[in-house]
Coordinates of C-alpha atoms in Angstrom, one line a residue:
M148 CA 114.6 148.2 60.2
I149 CA 117.6 148.8 62.4
N150 CA 117.8 147.5 65.9
S151 CA 121.0 148.6 67.8
N152 CA 120.4 146.1 70.6
R153 CA 118.8 148.7 72.9
G154 CA 115.4 147.2 72.8
S155 CA 113.7 144.2 71.4
S156 CA 110.3 145.7 70.5
C157 CA 109.5 147.1 67.0
Q158 CA 106.5 149.1 68.1
S159 CA 106.0 152.5 66.7
T160 CA 103.4 153.7 69.2
M161 CA 104.4 156.6 71.3
I162 CA 103.3 156.5 74.9
R163 CA 103.2 159.2 77.6
P164 CA 102.5 157.3 80.8
K165 CA 100.8 159.0 83.7
E166 CA 102.4 159.1 87.1
P167 CA 101.9 155.7 88.6
V168 CA 99.9 154.6 91.5
E169 CA 100.6 150.9 91.0
H170 CA 102.9 149.1 88.6
S171 CA 102.8 145.5 87.5
E172 CA 105.0 143.5 85.2
S173 CA 104.9 140.1 83.6
D174 CA 107.6 138.7 86.0
G175 CA 105.2 138.7 88.9
E176 CA 106.7 141.7 90.6
K177 CA 104.2 144.2 91.9
C178 CA 104.9 147.6 93.4
S179 CA 102.4 149.9 95.0
V180 CA 103.1 153.2 96.6
S181 CA 100.8 152.3 99.5
S182 CA 102.0 148.6 99.9
H183 CA 103.8 147.2 102.9
S184 CA 104.7 143.8 101.5
T185 CA 107.1 143.0 98.7
E186 CA 107.7 140.0 96.4
V187 CA 110.9 139.9 94.4
R188 CA 110.9 137.1 91.9
E189 CA 109.3 134.6 94.3
L190 CA 111.4 135.8 97.3
S191 CA 109.1 137.0 100.1
V192 CA 110.1 139.6 102.7
A193 CA 108.2 139.7 106.0
A194 CA 105.5 142.4 106.0
I195 CA 107.4 144.3 108.7
I196 CA 107.9 145.6 111.1
P197 CA 107.9 145.7 114.9
R198 CA 108.0 149.3 115.8
S199 CA 108.6 150.8 119.2
P200 CA 106.1 153.2 120.5
V201 CA 105.8 156.5 118.7
H202 CA 105.2 159.6 120.8
K203 CA 103.9 162.8 119.3
P204 CA 105.3 165.9 121.0
S205 CA 103.0 168.8 121.4
G206 CA 103.2 171.6 118.9
M207 CA 104.5 169.3 116.1
P208 CA 101.5 167.6 114.5
G209 CA 102.3 164.6 112.3
Q210 CA 105.9 164.4 113.7
A211 CA 107.3 161.6 115.9
T212 CA 110.4 160.9 117.9
V213 CA 111.8 157.5 116.9
Q214 CA 112.9 155.2 119.7
R215 CA 115.0 152.7 117.8
A216 CA 112.3 151.1 115.7
S217 CA 113.6 148.2 113.8
V218 CA 113.3 146.0 110.7
S219 CA 113.1 142.2 110.9
T220 CA 114.1 140.5 107.7
T221 CA 113.6 136.9 106.6
D222 CA 117.1 135.9 107.8
G223 CA 116.6 137.4 111.2
V224 CA 118.5 140.6 110.7
K225 CA 117.3 143.5 112.9
T226 CA 118.5 146.9 112.1
P227 CA 117.4 150.3 113.6
V228 CA 115.3 152.8 111.7
E229 CA 117.7 155.5 112.9
S230 CA 120.7 155.0 115.1
S231 CA 120.4 158.3 116.9
S232 CA 117.4 160.3 118.1
G233 CA 115.6 162.1 115.4
K234 CA 112.1 163.4 114.6
Y235 CA 110.4 161.8 111.6
S236 CA 106.8 161.3 110.7
E237 CA 105.4 157.8 111.1
K238 CA 104.7 157.8 107.4
V239 CA 108.5 158.2 106.7
I240 CA 109.3 155.4 109.1
E241 CA 106.8 153.1 107.4
K242 CA 108.0 153.8 103.9
A243 CA 111.6 153.5 104.9
N244 CA 111.0 150.1 106.5
D245 CA 109.2 148.9 103.4
L246 CA 111.9 150.1 101.1
F247 CA 114.7 148.6 103.2
G248 CA 112.9 145.2 103.2
H249 CA 112.7 145.2 99.5
F250 CA 116.3 146.1 98.9
H251 CA 117.5 143.7 101.6
A252 CA 115.8 140.8 99.8
L253 CA 116.9 142.0 96.4
I254 CA 120.6 142.5 97.2
K255 CA 120.8 139.1 99.0
K256 CA 119.1 137.4 96.1
D257 CA 121.4 138.5 93.3
P258 CA 125.1 137.5 93.5
L259 CA 126.6 140.9 92.4
N260 CA 130.3 141.0 92.8
A261 CA 131.8 144.0 91.0
Y262 CA 131.4 147.0 88.8
S263 CA 132.6 146.5 85.2
T264 CA 133.4 150.1 84.2
Y265 CA 133.5 151.4 80.7
G266 CA 134.9 154.8 80.9
L267 CA 133.2 156.2 84.0
F268 CA 130.0 154.4 83.6
P269 CA 129.1 152.0 86.4
Y270 CA 127.9 148.6 85.1
L271 CA 127.0 145.8 87.5
S272 CA 128.6 142.4 87.0
P273 CA 127.5 139.7 86.3
E274 CA 125.5 141.6 83.6
S275 CA 122.3 139.4 83.7
Q276 CA 122.0 139.7 87.4
G277 CA 122.9 143.4 87.2
R278 CA 120.0 144.0 84.8
I279 CA 117.5 142.2 87.1
F280 CA 118.7 144.2 90.1
C281 CA 118.7 147.5 88.4
Q282 CA 115.2 147.0 86.9
S283 CA 113.7 146.0 90.2
A284 CA 115.5 148.6 92.3
S285 CA 114.5 151.3 89.8
K286 CA 110.9 150.2 89.8
R287 CA 110.7 150.5 93.6
L288 CA 112.4 153.9 93.7
T289 CA 110.1 155.1 91.0
C290 CA 107.1 154.0 93.1
L291 CA 108.5 156.0 96.0
L292 CA 109.2 159.1 94.1
S293 CA 105.9 159.0 92.3
D294 CA 104.0 159.0 95.6
E295 CA 102.2 162.3 95.7
A296 CA 101.4 161.7 99.4
L297 CA 105.1 162.3 100.2
N298 CA 106.8 165.7 99.8
S299 CA 110.4 166.1 98.6
E300 CA 111.9 166.3 102.1
E301 CA 110.1 163.1 103.2
K302 CA 111.4 161.3 100.2
D303 CA 114.9 162.4 100.8
Q304 CA 114.6 161.3 104.5
I305 CA 113.5 157.9 103.4
L306 CA 116.4 157.5 101.1
K307 CA 118.9 158.5 103.8
F308 CA 117.2 156.1 106.3
V309 CA 117.7 153.1 104.1
V310 CA 121.3 154.0 103.2
K311 CA 122.2 154.4 106.8
R312 CA 120.7 151.0 107.8
F313 CA 122.8 149.2 105.1
N314 CA 126.0 151.1 106.1
E315 CA 125.5 150.3 109.8
N316 CA 124.8 146.5 109.4
H317 CA 127.7 144.0 109.3
I318 CA 125.9 141.4 107.2
Y319 CA 126.3 143.3 104.0
S320 CA 129.6 143.3 102.0
E321 CA 131.4 146.6 101.3
F322 CA 130.4 146.2 97.6
Q323 CA 126.7 145.7 98.5
K324 CA 126.8 148.8 100.6
E325 CA 128.5 150.6 97.7
I326 CA 125.7 149.6 95.3
I327 CA 123.1 150.9 97.7
N328 CA 125.0 154.2 98.3
D329 CA 125.4 154.8 94.5
F330 CA 121.9 153.9 93.6
F331 CA 120.3 156.0 96.3
E332 CA 122.7 158.9 95.8
S333 CA 121.6 159.1 92.2
A334 CA 118.0 159.2 93.2
S335 CA 118.6 161.8 95.9
V336 CA 120.4 164.1 93.4
Y337 CA 117.6 163.7 90.9
L338 CA 115.1 164.8 93.5
K339 CA 117.0 168.0 94.0
Q340 CA 117.5 168.5 90.3
K341 CA 113.8 168.0 89.7
A342 CA 112.9 170.6 92.3
V343 CA 115.4 173.2 90.9
F344 CA 114.2 172.6 87.3
S345 CA 110.5 172.9 88.2
H346 CA 111.1 176.1 90.0
W347 CA 113.1 177.5 87.0
E348 CA 110.3 176.5 84.7
Q349 CA 107.7 178.1 86.9
K350 CA 109.6 181.4 87.1
G351 CA 110.3 181.4 83.4
A352 CA 106.6 180.8 82.5
E353 CA 105.6 183.7 84.8
C354 CA 108.1 186.1 83.2
T355 CA 107.1 185.2 79.7
S356 CA 103.4 184.8 80.3
T357 CA 103.7 181.3 79.0
E358 CA 101.2 178.6 79.8
P359 CA 102.8 176.4 82.5
F360 CA 104.3 173.1 81.5
Y361 CA 106.4 171.2 83.9
T362 CA 109.0 168.9 82.4
S363 CA 109.7 165.4 83.8
M364 CA 113.3 165.2 82.8
H365 CA 113.3 161.4 82.9
H366 CA 110.8 161.5 80.1
L367 CA 113.6 163.2 78.0
M368 CA 116.5 161.0 79.2
V369 CA 114.8 157.6 78.7
E370 CA 113.1 156.3 75.6
G371 CA 109.4 155.5 76.0
A372 CA 110.0 151.7 75.6
R373 CA 111.9 151.7 78.9
R374 CA 109.6 154.0 80.8
Q375 CA 106.3 152.2 80.3
G376 CA 104.6 152.4 83.6
D377 CA 107.3 154.8 84.7
V378 CA 109.5 152.0 86.0
G379 CA 112.7 153.0 84.3
W380 CA 113.8 156.3 85.9
F381 CA 117.0 155.0 87.5
S382 CA 118.2 152.0 85.4
L383 CA 119.6 151.6 82.0
N384 CA 120.4 147.9 81.3
D385 CA 122.8 147.0 84.2
E386 CA 124.0 150.5 84.8
V387 CA 123.6 152.1 88.2
G388 CA 122.7 155.8 88.6
Y389 CA 122.8 157.3 85.1
L390 CA 119.8 159.7 85.4
D391 CA 121.3 162.4 87.6
R392 CA 124.3 162.6 85.4
C393 CA 122.2 163.0 82.2
C394 CA 120.1 165.7 83.9
S395 CA 123.2 167.6 85.0
A396 CA 124.5 167.6 81.5
F397 CA 121.1 168.7 80.1
M398 CA 120.8 171.5 82.6
F399 CA 124.4 172.6 82.0
L400 CA 123.8 173.0 78.2
I401 CA 120.5 174.8 78.7
N402 CA 122.2 177.1 81.2
K403 CA 124.9 177.9 78.6
L404 CA 122.2 179.0 76.1
I405 CA 120.5 181.1 78.8
M406 CA 123.8 182.9 79.3
Q407 CA 124.4 183.2 75.5
P408 CA 121.2 182.6 73.5
D409 CA 122.9 182.9 70.1
R410 CA 126.0 180.8 70.8
E411 CA 126.6 177.9 68.5
I412 CA 126.9 174.5 70.3
N413 CA 130.2 172.8 69.3
M414 CA 132.1 169.7 70.2
A415 CA 134.2 171.5 72.8
L416 CA 131.0 172.3 74.7
L417 CA 129.5 168.8 74.1
N418 CA 132.8 167.2 75.4
K419 CA 132.2 169.1 78.7
A420 CA 128.7 167.6 78.8
A421 CA 130.2 164.2 78.0
G422 CA 132.4 164.6 81.0
I423 CA 129.4 165.3 83.2
I424 CA 127.6 162.2 82.1
G425 CA 130.7 160.2 82.7
S426 CA 132.1 159.5 79.3
I427 CA 135.7 160.0 77.9
V428 CA 136.9 161.4 74.6
C429 CA 140.3 159.7 74.3
F430 CA 139.8 156.1 73.1
P431 CA 140.5 153.8 70.2
G432 CA 137.8 153.7 67.5
N433 CA 134.6 152.1 68.7
C434 CA 131.7 150.5 66.9
Y435 CA 128.1 149.7 67.7
P436 CA 125.6 147.0 66.5
V437 CA 122.9 147.5 63.9
S438 CA 120.5 145.0 62.6
V439 CA 118.4 145.0 59.4
N440 CA 115.0 143.3 59.1
K441 CA 114.3 142.0 55.6
N442 CA 110.6 142.6 55.9
E443 CA 111.1 146.4 56.5
D444 CA 111.7 149.1 53.9
N445 CA 115.5 149.3 54.1
T446 CA 116.0 152.0 51.5
F447 CA 117.6 154.5 53.9
F448 CA 120.0 151.8 55.2
F449 CA 120.7 150.7 51.7
D450 CA 121.7 154.2 50.8
M451 CA 124.1 154.2 53.8
L452 CA 125.6 151.0 52.5
Q453 CA 126.3 152.6 49.1
K454 CA 128.2 155.3 50.8
G455 CA 130.0 153.0 53.1
R456 CA 131.9 149.7 52.9
I457 CA 131.0 146.1 54.0
Y458 CA 133.7 143.9 55.3
N459 CA 133.2 140.1 55.5
K460 CA 134.7 138.9 58.8
S461 CA 132.5 135.8 59.1
N462 CA 133.2 132.2 58.4
L463 CA 131.2 132.5 55.1
S464 CA 133.2 132.5 51.9
D465 CA 133.1 135.7 49.9
S466 CA 130.9 134.0 47.3
D467 CA 128.4 132.8 49.9
F468 CA 128.4 136.3 51.5
K469 CA 127.6 137.9 48.2
C470 CA 124.7 135.5 47.7
L471 CA 123.4 136.4 51.2
L472 CA 123.5 140.1 50.5
N473 CA 122.0 139.8 47.0
D474 CA 119.1 137.8 48.4
F475 CA 118.6 140.0 51.4
F476 CA 118.6 143.3 49.5
E477 CA 116.8 142.0 46.4
D478 CA 113.9 144.5 46.7
E479 CA 116.2 147.5 47.2
M480 CA 118.4 146.4 44.3
K481 CA 115.4 146.2 42.0
K482 CA 114.4 149.7 42.9
N483 CA 117.9 150.8 41.7
G484 CA 117.6 148.8 38.6
N485 CA 121.0 147.2 39.3
K486 CA 122.6 150.3 37.7
V487 CA 123.4 152.5 40.7
F488 CA 124.3 149.7 43.2
S489 CA 125.9 146.3 43.1
I490 CA 127.3 144.1 45.8
E491 CA 130.7 144.4 44.3
D492 CA 130.6 148.1 44.8
I493 CA 130.2 147.9 48.5
Q494 CA 132.2 144.8 49.4
K495 CA 135.5 146.6 49.6
N496 CA 138.2 144.6 51.3
V497 CA 141.0 146.0 49.2
P498 CA 143.7 147.5 51.5
E499 CA 144.0 150.8 49.6
Y500 CA 140.5 151.8 50.5
D501 CA 141.6 152.2 54.1
E502 CA 143.6 155.2 53.1
V503 CA 140.5 157.1 51.9
L504 CA 138.8 158.7 54.9
P505 CA 136.3 159.3 56.3
Y506 CA 133.9 156.4 55.7
F507 CA 131.4 154.1 57.5
K508 CA 132.6 150.5 57.9
F509 CA 130.0 147.8 58.1
I510 CA 131.5 144.6 59.6
F511 CA 129.7 141.4 59.1
K512 CA 130.7 138.7 61.6
E513 CA 128.1 136.0 61.5
K514 CA 124.8 134.9 60.0
C515 CA 121.7 135.3 62.1
T516 CA 119.7 132.2 63.0
D517 CA 116.6 134.1 61.9
E518 CA 117.1 134.6 58.1
N519 CA 114.9 137.8 58.3
W520 CA 117.7 139.6 60.1
L521 CA 121.1 140.7 59.1
S522 CA 123.5 142.2 61.7
F523 CA 126.6 144.4 61.4
K524 CA 129.0 146.3 63.5
L525 CA 129.0 149.9 62.4
Q526 CA 132.2 151.9 62.7
Y527 CA 133.1 155.4 61.6
K528 CA 136.6 155.6 60.3
S529 CA 138.1 159.1 60.3
K530 CA 141.3 161.0 61.0
N531 CA 139.4 163.3 63.4
K532 CA 135.9 162.4 64.5
Q533 CA 135.7 165.6 66.6
A534 CA 136.4 167.9 63.7
D535 CA 134.0 166.0 61.5
C536 CA 131.2 166.4 64.1
D537 CA 132.1 170.1 64.5
E538 CA 131.6 170.5 60.7
L539 CA 128.2 168.8 61.0
L540 CA 127.1 171.3 63.7
E541 CA 128.4 174.3 61.7
N542 CA 126.4 173.1 58.7
Y543 CA 123.3 172.7 60.9
Y544 CA 123.4 176.3 62.1
K545 CA 123.8 177.5 58.5
S546 CA 120.9 175.3 57.3
V547 CA 118.5 176.0 60.2
T548 CA 118.8 179.8 60.0
D549 CA 116.1 180.2 57.3
K550 CA 113.7 177.5 58.7
N551 CA 110.6 178.8 60.4
K552 CA 108.2 175.9 60.4
M553 CA 108.4 173.6 63.4
L554 CA 108.6 170.4 61.3
E555 CA 111.4 171.9 59.2
I556 CA 113.4 172.8 62.3
I557 CA 112.9 169.4 63.9
E558 CA 114.1 167.7 60.7
E559 CA 117.3 169.7 60.7
V560 CA 117.8 168.9 64.4
V561 CA 117.1 165.2 63.9
T562 CA 119.5 165.1 60.9
V563 CA 122.5 166.5 62.7
C564 CA 121.9 164.6 65.9
C565 CA 121.6 161.2 64.1
E566 CA 124.7 161.9 62.1
I567 CA 126.8 162.8 65.2
Q568 CA 125.4 159.8 67.1
R569 CA 126.3 157.5 64.2
R570 CA 129.9 158.7 64.3
H571 CA 130.2 157.9 68.0
P572 CA 132.7 160.7 68.9
I573 CA 132.9 159.7 72.6
L574 CA 133.5 156.4 74.3
D575 CA 130.1 155.7 75.9
G576 CA 126.8 157.5 76.2
N577 CA 126.6 158.6 72.5
G578 CA 122.9 157.8 72.4
R579 CA 122.0 159.6 75.6
L580 CA 124.1 162.7 74.7
F581 CA 123.4 163.0 71.0
F582 CA 119.9 161.6 70.6
F583 CA 118.3 162.5 74.0
I584 CA 120.1 165.5 75.4
L585 CA 121.3 167.4 72.3
P586 CA 118.0 167.4 70.3
A587 CA 116.1 168.8 73.3
V588 CA 118.8 171.5 73.7
L589 CA 118.9 172.5 70.0
L590 CA 115.1 172.6 69.8
Y591 CA 115.0 174.7 73.0
Q592 CA 117.3 177.2 71.3
K593 CA 114.8 177.6 68.5
G594 CA 111.8 178.2 70.8
I595 CA 110.6 174.6 70.7
W596 CA 110.3 172.5 73.8
L597 CA 110.6 168.7 73.5
K598 CA 108.3 167.1 76.2
E599 CA 109.5 163.6 76.0
S600 CA 111.6 161.2 73.9
L601 CA 110.4 158.8 71.2
F602 CA 109.0 155.4 72.2
N603 CA 112.0 153.5 70.7
P604 CA 114.4 155.7 68.7
W605 CA 117.0 153.0 68.2
L606 CA 114.6 151.3 65.7
L607 CA 114.6 154.6 63.7
T608 CA 118.0 156.3 63.8
D609 CA 119.8 154.2 61.2
S610 CA 116.8 152.8 59.3
K611 CA 114.5 155.8 58.6
P612 CA 115.2 159.2 57.0
P613 CA 115.2 162.3 59.2
T614 CA 111.8 163.4 57.7
Y615 CA 110.2 160.3 59.0
I616 CA 111.6 160.7 62.5
A617 CA 110.8 164.4 62.5
E618 CA 107.1 163.6 61.8
K619 CA 107.2 161.4 64.9
V620 CA 108.9 164.0 67.1
V621 CA 106.7 167.0 66.1
G622 CA 103.8 165.6 68.2
L623 CA 105.9 165.6 71.3
C624 CA 106.8 169.3 71.0
I625 CA 105.3 172.6 72.1
E626 CA 106.3 176.2 71.3
R627 CA 107.8 178.0 74.2
P628 CA 110.3 180.9 74.3
M629 CA 113.7 180.6 75.9
F630 CA 113.8 181.6 79.6
S631 CA 116.3 184.1 80.9
G632 CA 116.7 182.9 84.5
E633 CA 119.9 181.1 85.4
L634 CA 119.6 177.4 86.0
D635 CA 121.6 175.7 88.7
W636 CA 122.8 172.7 86.9
K637 CA 125.0 171.6 89.8
A638 CA 122.0 171.1 92.1
G639 CA 122.5 168.2 94.6
L640 CA 126.0 167.3 93.7
S641 CA 128.4 166.2 96.4
E642 CA 131.9 167.7 96.6
A643 CA 133.4 164.5 95.3
D644 CA 131.0 164.5 92.3
S645 CA 131.8 168.2 91.7
A646 CA 135.5 167.3 91.7
R647 CA 134.8 164.6 89.1
I648 CA 132.8 166.9 86.9
F649 CA 135.2 169.9 87.0
C650 CA 138.0 167.5 86.3
T651 CA 136.5 165.9 83.2
M652 CA 135.1 169.3 82.0
G653 CA 138.6 170.9 82.3
E654 CA 137.4 173.6 84.8
L655 CA 140.9 174.1 86.3
E656 CA 140.2 176.8 88.9
K657 CA 137.1 175.2 90.3
F658 CA 138.9 171.8 90.4
K659 CA 141.9 173.3 92.2
E660 CA 139.7 174.9 94.8
I661 CA 138.2 171.6 95.8
I662 CA 141.4 169.6 95.6
N663 CA 143.5 172.1 97.6
R664 CA 140.9 171.8 100.3
K665 CA 140.5 168.0 100.0
P666 CA 143.6 166.5 98.3
E667 CA 142.5 163.0 99.5
L668 CA 139.9 163.0 96.7
L669 CA 142.8 162.4 94.3
N670 CA 143.2 158.9 95.8
T671 CA 139.5 158.2 95.8
K672 CA 138.0 156.3 92.9
L673 CA 135.2 158.0 91.2
R674 CA 131.6 156.9 92.0
S675 CA 131.2 153.3 90.8
S676 CA 134.4 153.4 88.9
N677 CA 138.0 152.2 89.2
M678 CA 139.3 155.4 87.5
S679 CA 141.1 158.1 89.4
L680 CA 140.7 161.8 88.9
F681 CA 144.1 161.9 87.2
C682 CA 143.2 159.2 84.8
A683 CA 139.8 160.8 84.1
A684 CA 141.6 164.1 83.3
A685 CA 144.0 162.4 80.9
R686 CA 141.3 160.4 79.1
N687 CA 139.4 163.7 78.5
N688 CA 142.4 165.6 77.2
R689 CA 142.4 168.0 80.1
T690 CA 146.1 168.9 79.9
E691 CA 146.0 171.7 82.5
I692 CA 144.3 169.5 85.1
V693 CA 146.9 166.8 84.5
K694 CA 149.8 169.3 84.9
F695 CA 148.3 170.7 88.1
I696 CA 148.0 167.2 89.7
L697 CA 151.6 166.3 88.6
D698 CA 153.1 169.6 89.8
S699 CA 151.1 170.1 93.0
Y700 CA 150.6 166.5 94.2
P701 CA 153.4 164.4 92.5
D702 CA 153.1 161.7 95.1
R703 CA 149.4 161.0 94.2
T704 CA 150.2 159.5 90.8
G705 CA 152.3 156.3 90.4
L706 CA 154.4 155.0 87.5
A707 CA 152.1 152.1 86.7
E708 CA 149.1 154.5 86.2
L709 CA 151.1 156.7 83.9
Q710 CA 152.4 153.7 81.9
N711 CA 148.9 152.3 81.6
L712 CA 147.7 155.6 80.1
L713 CA 150.4 155.4 77.4
I714 CA 149.5 151.9 76.2
D715 CA 148.5 152.3 72.5
K716 CA 149.1 156.0 72.9
E717 CA 149.0 156.6 69.1
S718 CA 145.4 155.4 68.9
Q719 CA 144.1 157.1 72.1
G720 CA 143.5 160.6 70.6
Y721 CA 145.6 162.5 73.1
D722 CA 146.5 166.1 72.3
P723 CA 150.2 166.3 71.5
E724 CA 150.9 168.5 74.5
L725 CA 149.2 166.1 76.9
L726 CA 151.0 163.2 75.4
Q727 CA 154.3 164.9 76.0
V728 CA 153.4 165.8 79.6
L729 CA 152.6 162.1 80.3
Q730 CA 155.8 160.9 78.7
D731 CA 157.9 163.4 80.6
A732 CA 156.3 162.3 83.9
V733 CA 157.1 158.6 83.1
S734 CA 160.7 159.6 82.4
R735 CA 161.1 161.3 85.7
L736 CA 159.8 158.3 87.6
E737 CA 161.6 155.6 85.8

């Protein structure tokens, strides 16, 4: 069975967890929505919190005027609940104090020092500490946002409270403040998205006389293995704030189908969605890890090997490598009677094979310590990945037209989504876009609503045939017609984030409107990234955006940035016109 290093469990059970009241994990961390004490990996934070008197003004039951209540942390830091007078319920103050205490202990515990960006994705560095921070922070935010005793406004107030305290206190580094701002901004945006989406679903159900079903979007954006106990809403490995971006892209695509129900989704539209989630489309060829378990049925993977090529890049001799493959795939070779398949057929290191495109390249780099596993790097070699994926989508729409049964439709959707994901047409986020977002959108177009993702799809996508996966997915679906009401996919976005999104999507007029009003955004790095808007536009082949910035704000782009974009320019996948624009700009500045 394949494991693309996105989860270590090989479970096949599908879980739909209930909204949590209390969460526990094996690392000793415990989070309760009514708790006022926190333990973070043996680090204790004082149970809080000396508050100043609360006075309830008449005519406003349940509200209070805050008189500089404060938090006392284990290292003696005192910071106000709110620096200026404001009216908040005692419940909000209490929850804000609790959340601040947790994050104070967490951020002082882990020595986080930078973002390591891949495209526009914000990964915390060092990676191991980043994972610990993201998991614990996500868990606590999930507890808060799952608390049915708090309404959306109160939850938003709590998030703003905590951010303000961090920003106003001198003991935190600028990077620590940046982490908190980014993490909480993502949670705040998701709150607004969730409210907008729920309202849209409610109205749609009323207009179509459909039985109400309210989608929890994080159930679609995160595989079940990561959301056990609902602790994974806001973290993916060591990445900060991915959920709101995924939800924006999902809502964007759904809205496009609302406006044009019969439109065929293509890579041009999916590249816009890729821009929303923070990926880029211009990059050298990338690959991803897959691992095969000898004790599983590897027939489907075996078939992929027959159609692809294996390259031995390990320290094993070719002879030893052949013996390893023969032993590992002994059962599969017996099924083929040694007539259809042989190791010599797939071990193609001959240079002339590189001229025959496209093909899948399986790169073997080292032998696993566990002899039951065999690992490869999988790379799709093609002259034009985007065109190949467009052809897959065109064939999907032709094939699905005459399918009426739910299982048949799901199988067609799973097939095209797995094939695109396997080709990795964008730099980062291929799994979330092509195996989480796209299937839900394609099924929605056929009157099928996907309620949640599979428990652990990464164990299936490259090891099991589409029929097998479809049978797992069908139990997660309901029939529901397409709704006609417009969906506000930009809900909760700041002006800076809107500029980023319109830039990477290539929405020139909307981008110009923001930049002409706030040109300083051109010199602001994108949220959690060291990439400027100009660089993001170039990396997404947005030629008109690049030309606008160079013509209207020539002093905002330096020679070094332009030269950096042209490194390995032949392999970046730039459109010819964009490449010429960049080269001309360099010539003018040199």
